[in-house]
Short mmCIF file of C-alpha atoms in Angstrom, two decimals:
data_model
loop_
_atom_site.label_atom_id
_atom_site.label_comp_id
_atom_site.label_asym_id
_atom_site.label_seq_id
_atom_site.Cartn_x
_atom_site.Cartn_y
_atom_site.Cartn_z
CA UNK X 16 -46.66 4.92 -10.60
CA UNK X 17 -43.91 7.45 -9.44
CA UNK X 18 -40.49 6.43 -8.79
CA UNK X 19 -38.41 3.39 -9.40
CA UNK X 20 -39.22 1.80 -6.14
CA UNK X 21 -39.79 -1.89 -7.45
CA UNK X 22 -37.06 -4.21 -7.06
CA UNK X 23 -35.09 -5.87 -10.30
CA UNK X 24 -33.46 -9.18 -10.30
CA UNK X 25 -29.54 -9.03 -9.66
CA UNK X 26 -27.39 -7.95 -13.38
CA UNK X 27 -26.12 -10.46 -15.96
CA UNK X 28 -22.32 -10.25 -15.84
CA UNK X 29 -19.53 -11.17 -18.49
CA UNK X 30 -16.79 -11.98 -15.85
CA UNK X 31 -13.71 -10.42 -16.79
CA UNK X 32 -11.19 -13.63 -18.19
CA UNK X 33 -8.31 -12.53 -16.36
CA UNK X 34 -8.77 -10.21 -12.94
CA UNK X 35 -10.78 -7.02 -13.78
CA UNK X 36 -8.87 -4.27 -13.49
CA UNK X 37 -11.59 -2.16 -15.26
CA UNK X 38 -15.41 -2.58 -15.31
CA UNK X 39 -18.10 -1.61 -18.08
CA UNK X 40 -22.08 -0.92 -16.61
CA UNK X 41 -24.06 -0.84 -19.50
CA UNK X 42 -27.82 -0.25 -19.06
CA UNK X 43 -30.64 -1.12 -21.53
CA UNK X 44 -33.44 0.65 -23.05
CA UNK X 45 -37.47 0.39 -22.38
CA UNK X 46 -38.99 -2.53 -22.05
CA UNK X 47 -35.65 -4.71 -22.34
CA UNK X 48 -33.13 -6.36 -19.67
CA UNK X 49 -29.72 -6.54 -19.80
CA UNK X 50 -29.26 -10.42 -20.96
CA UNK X 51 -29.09 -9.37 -24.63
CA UNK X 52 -26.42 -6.53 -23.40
CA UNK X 53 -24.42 -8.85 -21.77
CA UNK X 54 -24.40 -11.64 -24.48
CA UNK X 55 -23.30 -9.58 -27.23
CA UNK X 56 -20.57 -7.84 -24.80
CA UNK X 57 -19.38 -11.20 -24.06
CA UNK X 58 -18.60 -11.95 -27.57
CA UNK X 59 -16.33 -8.52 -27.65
CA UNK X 60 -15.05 -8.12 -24.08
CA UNK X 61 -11.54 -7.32 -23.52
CA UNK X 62 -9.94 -10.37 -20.93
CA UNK X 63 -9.24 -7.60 -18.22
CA UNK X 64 -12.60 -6.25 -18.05
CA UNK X 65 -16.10 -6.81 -16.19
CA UNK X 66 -19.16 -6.41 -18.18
CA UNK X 67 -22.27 -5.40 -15.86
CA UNK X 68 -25.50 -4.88 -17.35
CA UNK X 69 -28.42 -4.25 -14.69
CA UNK X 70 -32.09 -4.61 -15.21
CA UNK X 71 -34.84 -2.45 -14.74
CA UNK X 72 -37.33 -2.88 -12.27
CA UNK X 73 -40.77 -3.58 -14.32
CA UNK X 74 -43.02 -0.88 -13.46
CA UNK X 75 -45.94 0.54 -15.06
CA UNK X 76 -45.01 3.23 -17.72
CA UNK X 77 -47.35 6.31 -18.00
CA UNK X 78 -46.47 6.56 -22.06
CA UNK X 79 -47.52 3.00 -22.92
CA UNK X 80 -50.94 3.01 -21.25
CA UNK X 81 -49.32 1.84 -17.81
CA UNK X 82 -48.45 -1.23 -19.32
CA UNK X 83 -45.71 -2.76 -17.03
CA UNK X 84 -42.59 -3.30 -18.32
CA UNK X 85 -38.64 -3.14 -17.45
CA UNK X 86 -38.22 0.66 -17.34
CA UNK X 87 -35.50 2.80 -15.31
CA UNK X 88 -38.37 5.26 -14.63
CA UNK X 89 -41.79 6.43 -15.48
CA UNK X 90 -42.34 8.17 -18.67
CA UNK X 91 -44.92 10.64 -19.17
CA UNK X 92 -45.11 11.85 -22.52
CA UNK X 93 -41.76 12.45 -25.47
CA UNK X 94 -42.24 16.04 -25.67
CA UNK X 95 -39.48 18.38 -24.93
CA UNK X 96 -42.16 19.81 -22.39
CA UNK X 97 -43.74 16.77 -20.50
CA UNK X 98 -43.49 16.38 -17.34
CA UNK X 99 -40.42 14.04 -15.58
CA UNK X 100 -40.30 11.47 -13.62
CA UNK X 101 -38.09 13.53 -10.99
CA UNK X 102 -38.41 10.42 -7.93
CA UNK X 103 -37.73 8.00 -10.14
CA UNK X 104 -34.80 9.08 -12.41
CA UNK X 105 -33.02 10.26 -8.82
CA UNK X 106 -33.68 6.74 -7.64
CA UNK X 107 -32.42 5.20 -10.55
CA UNK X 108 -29.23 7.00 -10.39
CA UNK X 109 -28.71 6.08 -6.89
CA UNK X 110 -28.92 2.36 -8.33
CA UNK X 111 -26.77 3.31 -10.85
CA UNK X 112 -24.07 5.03 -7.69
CA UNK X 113 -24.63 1.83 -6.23
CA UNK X 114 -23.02 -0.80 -8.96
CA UNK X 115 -20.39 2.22 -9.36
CA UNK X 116 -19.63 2.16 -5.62
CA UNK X 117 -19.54 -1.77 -5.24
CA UNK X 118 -17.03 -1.87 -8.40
CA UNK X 119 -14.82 0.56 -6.32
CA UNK X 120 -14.97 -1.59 -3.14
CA UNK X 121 -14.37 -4.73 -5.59
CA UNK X 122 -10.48 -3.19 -6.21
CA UNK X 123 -11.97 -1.12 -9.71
CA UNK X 124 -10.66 2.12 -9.62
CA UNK X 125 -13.50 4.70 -10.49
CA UNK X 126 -11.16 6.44 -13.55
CA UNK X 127 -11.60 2.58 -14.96
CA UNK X 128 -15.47 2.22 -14.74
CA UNK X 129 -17.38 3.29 -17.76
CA UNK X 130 -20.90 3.81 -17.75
CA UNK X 131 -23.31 3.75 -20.83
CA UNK X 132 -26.56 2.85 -22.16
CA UNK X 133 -28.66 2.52 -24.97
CA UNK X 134 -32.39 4.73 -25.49
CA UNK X 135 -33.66 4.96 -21.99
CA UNK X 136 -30.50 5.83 -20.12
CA UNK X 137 -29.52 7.78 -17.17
CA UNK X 138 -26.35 9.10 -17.27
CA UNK X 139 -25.02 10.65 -13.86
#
C-alpha cells in the first residue's frame, strides 16, 4: 500500500496545567503510538504547555513483509537509494499541517509550537 490514506484514532494529550500558551507535537517511531510519548511527557511537561502526540494510521509496511503496523508511511527498503513513499510522506505532512493549524486556531501562536519525533519522523 501507497500513501497514508488509513485513518488513526484521535492523539493522546498531556493538557497543559495552566492555559497553553505553547504546544509540543511529538510523533512516534514505526510500529508505536503516541501513548508511551505522551506518558513520559506528562511526567516532564512544563504547566503552560500542551503535549500532543498523534498516532499513525496502521498500514501495511513494504520493509516488514507488509505486516501492518502504526507507520506514518510506507517504507520500501533502508538504503540511501530505495525508493520513497512520495504519496504518503506528503499526506502525512498534511496531517502533521493539520494539528499545527488547529493549535493556531486554539490561541497557540505558531513561533510557540514545536514539532519533533523520534526514528520514523517527518519533519516539515
Amino acid at each position: 500500500m501507497c500513501g497514508n490514506t488509513m485513518s488513526a484514532p484521535l492523539p493522546a494529550i498531556v493538557p497543559a496545567a495552566k492555559k497553553a500558551t505553547a504546544a509540543v507535537i511529538f510523533l512516534h517511531g514505526l510500529g508505536d503510538t503516541g501513548h508511551g510519548w505522551a506518558e513520559a511527557f506528562a511526567g516532564i511537561r512544563s504547566p503552560h504547555v500542551k503535549y500532543i502526540c498523534p498516532h499513525a494510521p496502521v498500514m501495511p509496511v513494504s520493509l516488514n513483509m507488509n505486516m501492518a503496523m502504526p507507520s506514518w508511511f510506507d517504507i520500501f527498503g533502508l538504503a540511501p537509494d530505495s525508493q520513497e513513499d512520495e504519496a504518503g510522506i506528503k499526506q502525512a505532512s498534511e496531517n502533521v499541517n493539520t494539528l499545527i493549524e488547529q493549535e493556531v486556531r486554539n490561541g497557540i501562536p505558531s513561533n510557540r509550537i514545536i514539532l519533533g519525533g523520534f526514528s520514523q519522523v517527518i519533519l516539515i
